[in-house]
Structure formats: structure tokens, C-alpha cells
XYZ file of C-alpha atoms in Angstrom:
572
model
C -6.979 19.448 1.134
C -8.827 16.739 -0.729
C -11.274 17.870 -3.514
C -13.868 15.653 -1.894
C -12.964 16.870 0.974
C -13.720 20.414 -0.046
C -16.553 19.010 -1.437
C -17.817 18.108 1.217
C -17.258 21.257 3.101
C -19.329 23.021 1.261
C -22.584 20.594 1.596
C -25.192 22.678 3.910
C -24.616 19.944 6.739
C -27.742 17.983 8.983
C -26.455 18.391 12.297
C -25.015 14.999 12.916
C -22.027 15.770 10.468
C -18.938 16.959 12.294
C -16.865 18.336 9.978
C -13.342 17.916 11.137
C -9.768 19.319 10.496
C -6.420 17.124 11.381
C -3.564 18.437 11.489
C -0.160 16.976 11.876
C 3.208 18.408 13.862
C 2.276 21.735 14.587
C 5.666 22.610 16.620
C 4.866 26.137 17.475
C 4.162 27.625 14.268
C 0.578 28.464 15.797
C 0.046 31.744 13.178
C 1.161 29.927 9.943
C -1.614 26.868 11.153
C -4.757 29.062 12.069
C -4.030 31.738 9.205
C -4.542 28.631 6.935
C -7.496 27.530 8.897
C -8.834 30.545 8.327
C -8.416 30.327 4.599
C -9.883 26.975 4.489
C -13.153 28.228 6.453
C -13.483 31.693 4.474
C -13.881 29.139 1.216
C -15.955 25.810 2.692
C -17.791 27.169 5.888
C -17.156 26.815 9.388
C -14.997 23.466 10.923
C -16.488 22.325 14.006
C -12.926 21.361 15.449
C -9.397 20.529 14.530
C -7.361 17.452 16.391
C -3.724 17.719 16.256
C -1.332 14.903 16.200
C 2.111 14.903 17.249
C 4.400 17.886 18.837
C 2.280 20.915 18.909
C 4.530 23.270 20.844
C 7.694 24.069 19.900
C 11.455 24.996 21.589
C 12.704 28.527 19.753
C 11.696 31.514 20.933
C 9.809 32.450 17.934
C 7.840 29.491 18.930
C 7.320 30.612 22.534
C 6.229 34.506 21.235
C 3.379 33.194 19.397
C 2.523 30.983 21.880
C 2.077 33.870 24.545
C -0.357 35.998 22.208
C -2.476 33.075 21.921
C -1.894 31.867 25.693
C -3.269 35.469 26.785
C -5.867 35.871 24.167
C -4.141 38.803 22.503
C -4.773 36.717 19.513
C -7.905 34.470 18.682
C -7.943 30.698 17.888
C -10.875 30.290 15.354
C -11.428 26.834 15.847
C -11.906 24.450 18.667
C -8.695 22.662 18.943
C -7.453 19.599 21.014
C -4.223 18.426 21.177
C -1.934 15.623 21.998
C 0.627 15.859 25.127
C 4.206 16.227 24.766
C 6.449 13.903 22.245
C 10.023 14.955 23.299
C 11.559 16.007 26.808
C 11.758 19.813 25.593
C 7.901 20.007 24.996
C 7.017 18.879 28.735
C 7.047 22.210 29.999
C 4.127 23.185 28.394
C 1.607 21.073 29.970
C 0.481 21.149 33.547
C 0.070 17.363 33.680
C -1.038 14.354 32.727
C -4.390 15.499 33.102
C -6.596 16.947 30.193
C -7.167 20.685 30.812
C -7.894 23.873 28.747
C -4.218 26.062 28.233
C -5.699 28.804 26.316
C -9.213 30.047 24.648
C -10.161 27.440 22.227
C -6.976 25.419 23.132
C -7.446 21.343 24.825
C -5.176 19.615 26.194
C -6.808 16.259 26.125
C -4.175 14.722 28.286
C -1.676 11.437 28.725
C -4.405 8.991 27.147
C -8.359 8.605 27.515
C -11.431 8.754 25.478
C -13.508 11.970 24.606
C -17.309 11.895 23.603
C -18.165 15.068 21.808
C -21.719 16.642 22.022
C -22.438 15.196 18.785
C -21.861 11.794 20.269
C -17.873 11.633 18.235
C -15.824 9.135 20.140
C -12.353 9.999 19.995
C -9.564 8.208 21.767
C -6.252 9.483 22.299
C -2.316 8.341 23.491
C 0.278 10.868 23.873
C 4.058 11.493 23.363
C 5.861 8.082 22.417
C 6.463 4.419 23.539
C 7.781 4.161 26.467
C 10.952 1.566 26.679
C 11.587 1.260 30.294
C 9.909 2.247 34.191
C 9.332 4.344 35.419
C 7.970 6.089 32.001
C 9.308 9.909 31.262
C 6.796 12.136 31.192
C 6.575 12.511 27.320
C 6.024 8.926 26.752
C 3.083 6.430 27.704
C 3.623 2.274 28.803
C 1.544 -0.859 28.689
C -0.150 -0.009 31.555
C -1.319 3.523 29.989
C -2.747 1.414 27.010
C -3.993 -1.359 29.184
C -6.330 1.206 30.873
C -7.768 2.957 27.823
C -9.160 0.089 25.955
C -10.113 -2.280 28.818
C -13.407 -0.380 29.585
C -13.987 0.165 26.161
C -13.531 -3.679 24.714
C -15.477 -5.038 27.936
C -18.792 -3.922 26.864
C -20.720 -6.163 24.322
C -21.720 -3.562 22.278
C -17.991 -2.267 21.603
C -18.045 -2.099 17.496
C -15.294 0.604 17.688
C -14.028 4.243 18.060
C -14.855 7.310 15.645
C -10.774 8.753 15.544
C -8.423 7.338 17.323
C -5.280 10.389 17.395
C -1.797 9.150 18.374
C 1.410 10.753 17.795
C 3.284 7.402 17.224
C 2.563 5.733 13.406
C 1.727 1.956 14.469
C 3.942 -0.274 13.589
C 3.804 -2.477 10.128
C 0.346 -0.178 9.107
C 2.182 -0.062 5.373
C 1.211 -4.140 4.730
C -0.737 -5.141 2.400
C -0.642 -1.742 1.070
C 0.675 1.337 -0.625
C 3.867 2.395 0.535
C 4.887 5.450 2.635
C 8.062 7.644 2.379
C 9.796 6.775 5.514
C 12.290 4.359 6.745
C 10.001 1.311 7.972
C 12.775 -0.125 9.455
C 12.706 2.218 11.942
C 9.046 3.248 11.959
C 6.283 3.095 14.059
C 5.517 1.446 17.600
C 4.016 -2.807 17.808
C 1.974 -0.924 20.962
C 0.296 1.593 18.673
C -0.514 -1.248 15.978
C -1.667 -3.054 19.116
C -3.953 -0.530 20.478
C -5.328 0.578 16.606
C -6.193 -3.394 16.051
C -8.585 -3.797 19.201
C -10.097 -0.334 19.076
C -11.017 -0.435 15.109
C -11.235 3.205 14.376
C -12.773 5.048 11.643
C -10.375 7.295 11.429
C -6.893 7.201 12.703
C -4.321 9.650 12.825
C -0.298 10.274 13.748
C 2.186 12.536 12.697
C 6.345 12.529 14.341
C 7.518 10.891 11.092
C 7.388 14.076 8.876
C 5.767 12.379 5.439
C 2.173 12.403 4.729
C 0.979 8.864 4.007
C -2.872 7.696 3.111
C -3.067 4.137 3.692
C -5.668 2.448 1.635
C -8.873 1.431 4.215
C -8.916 -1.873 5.644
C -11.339 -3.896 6.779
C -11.286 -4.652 10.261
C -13.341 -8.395 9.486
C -12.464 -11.935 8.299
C -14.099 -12.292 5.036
C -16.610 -15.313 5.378
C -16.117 -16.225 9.072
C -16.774 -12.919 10.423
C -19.984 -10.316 10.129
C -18.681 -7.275 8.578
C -17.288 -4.198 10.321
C -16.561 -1.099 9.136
C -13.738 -0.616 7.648
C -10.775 1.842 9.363
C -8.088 4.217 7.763
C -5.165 5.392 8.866
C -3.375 9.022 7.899
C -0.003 10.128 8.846
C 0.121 13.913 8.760
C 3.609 16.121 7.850
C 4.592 18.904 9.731
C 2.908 22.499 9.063
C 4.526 24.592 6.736
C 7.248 22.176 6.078
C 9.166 23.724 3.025
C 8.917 20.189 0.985
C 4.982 21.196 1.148
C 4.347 18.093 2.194
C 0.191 17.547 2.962
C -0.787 18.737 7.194
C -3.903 19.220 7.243
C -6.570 16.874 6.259
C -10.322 17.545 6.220
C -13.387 14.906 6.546
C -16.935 14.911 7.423
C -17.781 12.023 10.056
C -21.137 10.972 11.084
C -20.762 9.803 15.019
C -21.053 5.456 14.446
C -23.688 5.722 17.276
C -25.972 7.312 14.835
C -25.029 5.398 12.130
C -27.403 2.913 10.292
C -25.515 -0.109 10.609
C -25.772 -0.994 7.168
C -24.235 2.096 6.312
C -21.707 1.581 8.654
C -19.896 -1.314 7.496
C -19.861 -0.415 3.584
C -17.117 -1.670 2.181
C -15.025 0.541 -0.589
C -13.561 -0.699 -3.625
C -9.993 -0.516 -2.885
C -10.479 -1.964 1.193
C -6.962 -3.981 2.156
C -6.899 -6.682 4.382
C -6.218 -6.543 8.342
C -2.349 -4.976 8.145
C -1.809 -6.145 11.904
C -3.051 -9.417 11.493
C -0.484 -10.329 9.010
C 1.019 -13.611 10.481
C -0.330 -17.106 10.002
C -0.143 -17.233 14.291
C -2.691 -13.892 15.394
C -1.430 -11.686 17.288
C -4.416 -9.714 18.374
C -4.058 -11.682 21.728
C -1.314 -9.484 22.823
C -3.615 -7.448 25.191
C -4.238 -10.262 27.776
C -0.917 -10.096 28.640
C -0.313 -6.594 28.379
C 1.331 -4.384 25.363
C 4.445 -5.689 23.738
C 6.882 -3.436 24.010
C 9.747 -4.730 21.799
C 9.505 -5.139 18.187
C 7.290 -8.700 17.516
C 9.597 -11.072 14.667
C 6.806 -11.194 11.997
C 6.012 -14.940 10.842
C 5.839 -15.758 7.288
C 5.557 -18.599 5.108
C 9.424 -19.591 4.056
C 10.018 -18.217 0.476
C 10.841 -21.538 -1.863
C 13.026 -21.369 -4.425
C 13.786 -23.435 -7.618
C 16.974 -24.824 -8.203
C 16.498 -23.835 -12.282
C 19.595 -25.423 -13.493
C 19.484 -29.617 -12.782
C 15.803 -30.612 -11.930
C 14.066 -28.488 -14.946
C 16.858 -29.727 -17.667
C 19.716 -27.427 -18.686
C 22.839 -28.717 -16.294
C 25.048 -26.300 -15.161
C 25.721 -23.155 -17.118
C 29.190 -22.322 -16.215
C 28.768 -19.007 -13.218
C 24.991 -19.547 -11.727
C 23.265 -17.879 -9.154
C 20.813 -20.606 -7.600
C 18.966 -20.249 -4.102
C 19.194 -22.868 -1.594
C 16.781 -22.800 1.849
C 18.857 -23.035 5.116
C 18.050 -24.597 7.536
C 15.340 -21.968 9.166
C 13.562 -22.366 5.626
C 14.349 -18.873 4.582
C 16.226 -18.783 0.830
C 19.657 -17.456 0.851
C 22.047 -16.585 -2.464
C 25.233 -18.212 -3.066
C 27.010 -18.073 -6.259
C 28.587 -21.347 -7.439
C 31.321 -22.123 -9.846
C 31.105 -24.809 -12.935
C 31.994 -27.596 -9.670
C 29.516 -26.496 -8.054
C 32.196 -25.158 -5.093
C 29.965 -22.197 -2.764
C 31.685 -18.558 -3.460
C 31.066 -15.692 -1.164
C 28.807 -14.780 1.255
C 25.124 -16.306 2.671
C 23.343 -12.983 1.998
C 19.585 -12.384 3.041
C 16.671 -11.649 0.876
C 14.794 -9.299 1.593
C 10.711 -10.329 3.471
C 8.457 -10.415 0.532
C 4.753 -9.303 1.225
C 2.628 -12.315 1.731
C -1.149 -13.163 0.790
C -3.814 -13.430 3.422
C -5.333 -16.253 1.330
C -4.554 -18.558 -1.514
C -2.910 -17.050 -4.262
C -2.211 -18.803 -7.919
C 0.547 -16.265 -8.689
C 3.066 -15.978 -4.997
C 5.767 -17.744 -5.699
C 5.630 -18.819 -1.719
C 2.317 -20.447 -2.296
C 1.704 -23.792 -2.773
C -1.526 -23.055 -5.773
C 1.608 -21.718 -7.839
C 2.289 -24.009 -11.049
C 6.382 -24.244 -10.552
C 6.698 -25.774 -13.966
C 5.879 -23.120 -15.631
C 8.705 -20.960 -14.094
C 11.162 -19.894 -16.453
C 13.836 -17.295 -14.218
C 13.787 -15.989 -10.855
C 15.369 -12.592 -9.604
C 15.624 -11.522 -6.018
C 12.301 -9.374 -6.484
C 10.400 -10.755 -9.681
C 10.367 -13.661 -11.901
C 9.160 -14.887 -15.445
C 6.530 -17.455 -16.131
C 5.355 -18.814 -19.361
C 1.506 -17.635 -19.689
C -0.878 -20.157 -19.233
C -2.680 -20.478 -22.618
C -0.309 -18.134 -24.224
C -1.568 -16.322 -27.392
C 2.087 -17.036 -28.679
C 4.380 -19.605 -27.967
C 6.749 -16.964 -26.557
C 3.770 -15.021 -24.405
C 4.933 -14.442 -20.738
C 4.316 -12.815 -17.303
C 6.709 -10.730 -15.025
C 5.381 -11.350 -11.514
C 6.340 -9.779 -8.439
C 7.368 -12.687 -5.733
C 5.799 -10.776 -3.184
C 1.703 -10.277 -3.071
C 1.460 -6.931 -4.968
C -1.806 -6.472 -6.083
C -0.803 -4.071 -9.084
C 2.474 -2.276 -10.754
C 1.338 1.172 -8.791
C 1.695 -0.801 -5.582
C 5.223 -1.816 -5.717
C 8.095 -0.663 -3.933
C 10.756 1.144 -5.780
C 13.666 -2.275 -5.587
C 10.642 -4.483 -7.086
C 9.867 -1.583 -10.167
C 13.885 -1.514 -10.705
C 14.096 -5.223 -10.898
C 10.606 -5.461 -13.238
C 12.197 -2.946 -15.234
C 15.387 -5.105 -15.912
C 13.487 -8.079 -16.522
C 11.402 -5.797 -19.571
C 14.743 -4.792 -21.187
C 15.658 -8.378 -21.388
C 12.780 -9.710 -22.997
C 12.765 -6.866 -25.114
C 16.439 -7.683 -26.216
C 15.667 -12.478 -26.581
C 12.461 -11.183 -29.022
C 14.399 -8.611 -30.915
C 16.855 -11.727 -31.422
C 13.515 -13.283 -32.651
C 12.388 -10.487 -34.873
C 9.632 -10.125 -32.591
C 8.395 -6.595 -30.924
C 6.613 -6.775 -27.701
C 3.708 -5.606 -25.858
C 3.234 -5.342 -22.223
C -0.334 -5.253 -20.574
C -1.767 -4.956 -16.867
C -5.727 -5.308 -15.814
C -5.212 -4.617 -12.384
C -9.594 -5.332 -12.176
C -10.529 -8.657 -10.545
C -7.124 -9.936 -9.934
C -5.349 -10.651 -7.343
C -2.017 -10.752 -7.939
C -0.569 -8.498 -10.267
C 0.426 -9.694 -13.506
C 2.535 -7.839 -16.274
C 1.527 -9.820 -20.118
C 4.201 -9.680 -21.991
C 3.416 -10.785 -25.868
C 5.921 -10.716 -28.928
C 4.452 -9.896 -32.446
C 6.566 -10.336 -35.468
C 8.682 -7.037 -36.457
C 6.376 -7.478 -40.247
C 3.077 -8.465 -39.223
C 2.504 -4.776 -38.534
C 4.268 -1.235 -37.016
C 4.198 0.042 -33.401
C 1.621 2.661 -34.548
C -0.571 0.274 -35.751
C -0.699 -2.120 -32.271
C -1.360 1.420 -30.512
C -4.380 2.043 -33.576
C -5.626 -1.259 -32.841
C -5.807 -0.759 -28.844
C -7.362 2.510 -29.553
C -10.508 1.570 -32.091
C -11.538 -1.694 -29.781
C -11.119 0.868 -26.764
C -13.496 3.097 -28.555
C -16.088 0.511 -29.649
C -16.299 -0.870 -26.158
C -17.151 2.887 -25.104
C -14.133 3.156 -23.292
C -11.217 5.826 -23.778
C -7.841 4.863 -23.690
C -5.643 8.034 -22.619
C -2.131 7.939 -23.317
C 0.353 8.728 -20.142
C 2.621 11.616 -20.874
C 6.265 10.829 -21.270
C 8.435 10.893 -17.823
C 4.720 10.764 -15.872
C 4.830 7.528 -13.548
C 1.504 5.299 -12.994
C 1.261 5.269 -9.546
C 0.404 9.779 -10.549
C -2.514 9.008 -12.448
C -3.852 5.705 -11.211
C -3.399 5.813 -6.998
C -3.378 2.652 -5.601
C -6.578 0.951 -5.207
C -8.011 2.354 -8.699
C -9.155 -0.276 -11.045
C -7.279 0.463 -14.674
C -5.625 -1.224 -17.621
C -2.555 -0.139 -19.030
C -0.669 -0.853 -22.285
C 3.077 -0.613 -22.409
C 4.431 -0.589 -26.902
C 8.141 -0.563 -27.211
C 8.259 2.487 -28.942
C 8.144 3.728 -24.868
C 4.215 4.996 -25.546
C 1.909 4.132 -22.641
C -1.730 3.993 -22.846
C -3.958 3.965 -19.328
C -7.699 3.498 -19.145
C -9.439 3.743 -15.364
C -12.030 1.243 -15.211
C -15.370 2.682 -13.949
C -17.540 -0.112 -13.787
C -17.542 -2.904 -16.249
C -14.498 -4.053 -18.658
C -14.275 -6.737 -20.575
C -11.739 -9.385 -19.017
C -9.709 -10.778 -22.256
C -9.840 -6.939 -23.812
C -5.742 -7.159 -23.934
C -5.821 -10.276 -25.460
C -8.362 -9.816 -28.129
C -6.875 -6.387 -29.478
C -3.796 -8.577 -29.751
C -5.668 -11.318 -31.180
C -7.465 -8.964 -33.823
C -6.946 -9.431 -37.522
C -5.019 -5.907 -37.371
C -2.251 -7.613 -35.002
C -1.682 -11.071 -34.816
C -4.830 -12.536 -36.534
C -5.430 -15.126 -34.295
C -8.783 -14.348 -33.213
C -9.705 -17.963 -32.341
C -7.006 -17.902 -29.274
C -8.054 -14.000 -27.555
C -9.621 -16.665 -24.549
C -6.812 -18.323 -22.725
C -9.375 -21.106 -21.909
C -9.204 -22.106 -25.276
C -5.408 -22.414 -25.700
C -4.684 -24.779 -22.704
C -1.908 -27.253 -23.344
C -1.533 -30.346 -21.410
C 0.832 -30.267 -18.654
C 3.638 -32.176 -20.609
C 3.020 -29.768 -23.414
C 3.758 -27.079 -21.043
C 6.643 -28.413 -19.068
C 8.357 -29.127 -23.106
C 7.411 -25.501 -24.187
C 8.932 -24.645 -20.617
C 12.087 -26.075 -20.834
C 12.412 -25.184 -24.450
C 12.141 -21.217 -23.839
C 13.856 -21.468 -20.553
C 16.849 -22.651 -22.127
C 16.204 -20.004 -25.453
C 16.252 -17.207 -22.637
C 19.000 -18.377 -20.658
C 21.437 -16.261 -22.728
C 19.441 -12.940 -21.595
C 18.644 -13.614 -18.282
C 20.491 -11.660 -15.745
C 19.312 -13.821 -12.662
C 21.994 -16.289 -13.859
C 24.837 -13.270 -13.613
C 27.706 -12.756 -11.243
């Protein structure tokens, strides 16, 4: 359980908190799940009820033991607790019907779908079991229709904003965009019907479990920014199975005030680290899908064609014996081919894998049309380089995911692997220089992530004395600069959504700062720029260093061509 969450707990409550447990696949092991209930409300105080997600009975006969001591109140349930319907044929037994009805003391069934208003005016809507792919529907499973009928009356009235929790044992489909991502396969993940149904009912809170991981999506908001009033924003928590040996997280515990009672200002606060709309990810929206009914099959997401450069002829260099250049067929989408020194095809069309896309205009997606393509210098399947704009150093340049990441804790583990190669081979063209670098992130008002990569003469000054130099300006600003313990990823100390800067020497050292509320925007720069670096305080502002865009292209095609020899993106 969250600290906050504990927290939170522990507050002497006004009456319209409900304080609220979730819990994830429960699958009979009904002593190990209220014995840690227990625990939780001998330390915080009483929960006022616990919603479980997913398969909540399970098939051994262990399973069916404990169930009977509960079933005939030879043992107590200390919490009120409603749960979802069967997910799998073997489960079925266990409920009367599609109808919501009590099977033991303190034990709901809520039933096949519907909406349930709790005393304290909590609006919780629920789907059981899983997607149904053909009529007539198995009794585990729910169809269009079921859907159809829970959010019609809801949507109709005017005054719809939303539900409190909306509990389904399905993940929706494609709720990772635009965000952090989950441990499971998302190929296979999820249902378009559940994304459907989450998208017009815009709850608070919304939880599923079936998949076995616990994932915390970052919120999102659930308004167009500028052409739409704000909403409140809605987040979505997957839930792992109790006592699942990997320890995984299964219970999760929040205080909710019912939205009816809400101020509406309140309401529609917006956090920091709020995402975009993941199911409204395609320039064509699908929120229409409703009118015609749920989809049931899997929709083909639309995205803006990927463009690549053809490096070798247009940007000067000719061909350099084996390249690996990317040519759009003819659906737009890039493809690899390898050519030969004639320029013959070898091998294979082979597809790239969908990069995340922007919801607005970006300056650094390599799909977008703001990006400045002359200043390109290699691109990988994942990440490419670009010559800084105003560099501090002739040589100063950014890795970039090709993809919209918003930050290096963000990415997905094939985009870290290829950043990673592209570090170790500017590391190796500025040793060749006599030149150490330095790698810097601000993930703070930016967009698109952005990894600075500057070189600094081998005898202008030592590693230690860059890391000195970070450290005193850190500490004059008021700021402390921690430094991440070897073998600890990022992504452990800074979750996404945290606003930080982070310093990368070669000596392998990492420093990490978490931005509370202010930081200075250049900061990496002008520790750089400092007399104990590079002494060239005069160029710490980019602003100032601007080159004309024939300058650039020339310093462009200059490096490109110095980097060529290092650059794996050309390889076999």
C-alpha cells in the first residue's frame, strides 16, 4: 500500500470520504486476502469497503474449503466486499446469475454489468468476466449489447460529467499510450470494448486485474486542452493476483470524495504529471464507436507515416560502401533494406516497429513536420542524433527517441538499448577527438525528451572536477544534486511523471536532482559553460549561439561525415 495512501488512512475522516480497498484476482485465496485486510485496518482504521476485480473464486479444493467457512459464516468477512462475476467457464458455478445478489455475510455479487450508488452517493459501474467474441455470449463473458445498456442511461442525461470507479476485469485496450509502460505483452492485452466503455464513462478511478502485473498508469485528462472546459482527470490501476509469490502489488487503497459532492473546481484539478486522452490517440476519433455499438475486433490504430532520410545522397556523403537507408512503401510506412555499393536491394522488407506519436506539434518527433531535418546527423530504428541547436561546442549533440517519449524513465526497454548504443558511440568519435563527454536530461517544461550530449577536452579539466562543478552551482542555486547508486536504474528513483535533471560523466557516475518547484532552464549548460569547465560563459544560452541555417547545414554535413565511421545505423 501507498505511503499516501496510508496516509491517508489514518486522517480522522468527514463523512463524505469513503475510504476504499481494491483488490485484484482474488481466486479463492479468501483467508490470505481478509487476514491482510485485517492487518491493514488494525494499523490505519476501519475501510468502508473493498471492490474486487477479476476472478474472485477459485477451482482447487483448497479454494472451495475456504469458501464454505465463509459461505456459512463459520468465518467473518471484516469488510464490505463486492465483486465482479465470473472470468473463466470454471468460475460460473459460483454465481446464481446474472443478477447482483448477496452469496455470503458481507459478500456482493454486483452482477453481469450495471451501476451501484453507495449511501455516500459513490457511483460505481461495473462489467464482468471478459469480451465476448461471438452470440450467443457464454456466461462468463459480456457483448456490445451488455455495454450498450450500461452507459446509454448514464451518457443521456445532460448533467453526465462521469463515474466515481468504474471496476472491470478486462485491462482496456491501448490504456499504456502516451504513458509509462506496463509488464505485460500489449500485443495481446486488453479489450477495444473496455477502452470503449472507460472513454465515454470518464472515471475517477478505474480498475482491472486478469493480466497478473500491477500497473499505475499516469492520470489523464479526459479534456481537449483549449477547445474543451476541463474535466477531471481519470486513472487507471491494474491489480496482480493476491499472494502471488513474485509479490507483485493487490491491493490498493484511496480515499474518494463522491464527484456529486465535489466542488467543481476541485474536481477537475489537474496534477503535474496528467497524460493526454490514451484512447483518443488517432488523428480520426474514435469515441464515436458507441452509436454503432461496441467494436468487437481489434481497431488498426492510425498514425502519421514515420519519414525517413535517405542520409547518404541528398545530405552529401555518396554511398559508403554496405548502408542501411529507409525507403517509405507505398502505404507510407518506412521499411529497411540493406543495399550494396550498386545500390542492388538485399534481403528482406522488414517492419519497424509503431513509434508513439504526439497529440500536438512537436519540434523534436522525427514524424513531425516542426522537426528541422537538416540538422539530422544518424538515424537508428528507435533513436537518432541531431546536432544541438546553438551548441555550446561545435561537436554538442542530442540522442532523441523517434517516438514521443516525454523523458528517459518513460522509455521502453528496445528504445533504452538502442540510446545506450548510440552513448557508447559518441563516447568512442570524441575519445578519437580527445574529448570526454557529458550527458544531461531536464525532463521540466519539455516536451520531448532530449539527452545533451557535450564533449570537453580530455585537459581542460578531470571527470571529478565536471562532477565538482555540477555540485557547487547545484548548491548555490539551493538545490541538491544526489548521486544515483551504481546498478540503480532512473525510472527507481524518479517514476514517471516526476520533474528531475540528471547528469550522466563518463567515469559511469550519475547525479539526479527532483525538481520541486522552480529550476533554472540553461542550469546544464551554464555548469558546462563555467570557467571551471569549458570557460565559455558567454554561450550557457543557446539563444545566443544560433548559426544561420547554411552555417548549420555546413557544420551538419561536416560532423555527419566525421561520425560516419562510428555510427552503427550504417552497419550490416
Amino acid at each position: 500500500m501507498k505511503e499516501s495512501a496510508r496516509m491517508e488512512a489514518r486522517r480522522p475522516r468527514a463523512r463524505h470520504w469513503v475510504a476504499s480497498l481494491a483488490c485484484g484476482d482474488v481466486e479463492g485465496r479468501l483467508n490470505a486476502l481478509f487476514n491482510r485486510v485485517q492487518t491493514i485496518q488494525k494499523k490505519t482504521g476501519q475501510f468502508d469497503l473493498l471492490l474486487c476485480v477479476g476472478e474472485f473464486f477459485g477451482t482447487t479444493p483448497e479454494a472451495e474449503a475456504e469458501w464454505q467457512q465463509y459461505r456459512t459464516g463459520a468465518k467473518k468477512v471484516p469488510i464490505h466486499t463486492y465483486i465482479l462475476g465470473a472470468a473463466s467457464q470454471e468460475t460460473v458455478k459460483n454465481f446464481p446469475g446474472a443478477d447482483g445478489c448477496e452469496l455470503a455475510e458481507n459478500i456482493t455479487y454486483l452482477g453481469r454489468r450495471g451501476v451501484f450508488t453507495g449511501v455516500s452517493g459513490l457511483q460505481i459501474a461495473y462489467v464482468s468476466g471478459r469480451e465476448a467474441l461471438q452470440e450467443p455470449a457464454p456466461a462468463h463473458c459480456f457483448t456490445a449489447k451488455d455495454l450498450s445498456a450500461l452507459v446509454a442511461p448514464l451518457t443521456s442525461s445532460s448533467k453526465f460529467r462521469g463515474v466515481d470507479i468504474l471496476l472491470t476485469s478486462q485491462w482496456p485496450r491501448g490504456v499504456w499510450h502516451y504513458a509509462n509502460n506496463p509488464e505485460v505483452n500489449t500485443k495481446f492485452c486488453g479489450s477495444s470494448s473496455v477502452a470503449n466503455l472507460a472513454d465515454k464513462l470518464k472515471p475517477r478511478y478505474h480498475f482491472a486485474a486478469l493480466e497478473g502485473a500491477h500497473y499505475e498508469r499516469l492520470p489523464y485528462r479526459n479534456h481537449v486542452v483549449l477547445q474543451e472546459n476541463a474535466q477531471h482527470v481519470s486513472r487507471f490501476i491494474a491489480l496482480a493476483t493476491v499472494n502471488n509469490p513474485a509479490k507483485k502489488k493487490y491491493l490498493y487503497a484511496f480515499n474518494i470524495i463522491p464527484m456529486k459532492t465535489m466542488d467543481p473546481s476541485e474536481l477537475v484539478k489537474q496534477p503535474q504529471d496528467v497524460t493526454e486522452n490514451p484512447y483518443r490517440r488517432s488523428a480520426k476519433d474514435k469515441t464515436d464507436t458507441l452509436k454503432t455499438g461496441f467494436s468487437t475486433t481489434e481497431e488498426e490504430e492510425e498514425q502519421p507515416s514515420q519519414f525517413f532520410f535517405d542520409l547518404s545522397k541528398k545530405q552529401g556523403g555518396g554511398h559508403r560502401g554496405r548502408g542501411r537507408k529507409r525507403h517509405p512503401d507505398a502505404d507510407g510506412r518506412g521499411r529497411d533494406q540493406q543495399h550494396d555499393g550498386d545500390g542492388h536491394h538485399q534481403g528482406q522488407p522488414k517492419q519497424p516497429r509503431r513509434h508513439p506519436q504526439p497529440t500536438g506539434p512537436c519540434w523534436f518527433c522525427l514524424a513531425s513536420p516542426q522537426v528541422e531535418k537538416h540538422l539530422v546527423i544518424s538515424i537508428g530504428t528507435h533513436c537518432y542524433l541531431a546536432l544541438a541547436k546553438g551548441g555550446l561546442t561545435p561537436h554538442h549533440m542530442l540522442i532523441l527517441p523517434i517516438g514521443h517519449y516525454q523523458s528517459v524513465v518513460d522509455l521502453s526497454s528496445e528504445v533504452v538499448e538502442e540510446m545506450e548504443k548510440y552513448k557508447s558511440a559518441l563516447k568512442s568519435f570524441y575519445r578519437s577527438k580527445g574529448e570526454r563527454c557529458v550527458l544531461f536530461e531536464r525532463n521540466y517544461r519539455s516536451q520531448h525528451l532530449q539527452l545533451q550530449v557535450v564533449p570537453v577536452p580530455l585537459d581542460r579539466c578531470a571527470t571529478g572536477d565536471i562532477k565538482e562543478a555540477f555540485m557547487v552551482q547545484a548548491q548555490e542555486q539551493q538545490m541538491e544534486l544526489m548521486e544515483v547508486p551504481e546498478h540503480t536504474e532512473l525510472k527507481q528513483i524518479a517514476p514517471p511523471g516526476t520533474p528531475y535533471f540528471y547528469v550522466e560523466l563518463d567515469s559511469g557516475e550519475k547525479l539526479f536532482y527532483r525538481i520541486q518547484k522552480h529550476f533554472p532552464l540553461q542550469f546544464g549548460r551554464e555548469v558546462l559553460a563555467s570557467e571551471a569547465v569549458l570557460n565559455i560563459p558567454t554561450r550557457a544560452d543557446w539563444k545566443e549561439c544560433k548559426q544561420s541555417r547554411e552555417e548549420e547545414e555546413e557544420s551538419c554535413k561536416q560532423l555527419r561525415d566525421d561520425f560516419q565511421p562510428y555510427d552503427f545505423a550504417w552497419d550490416d
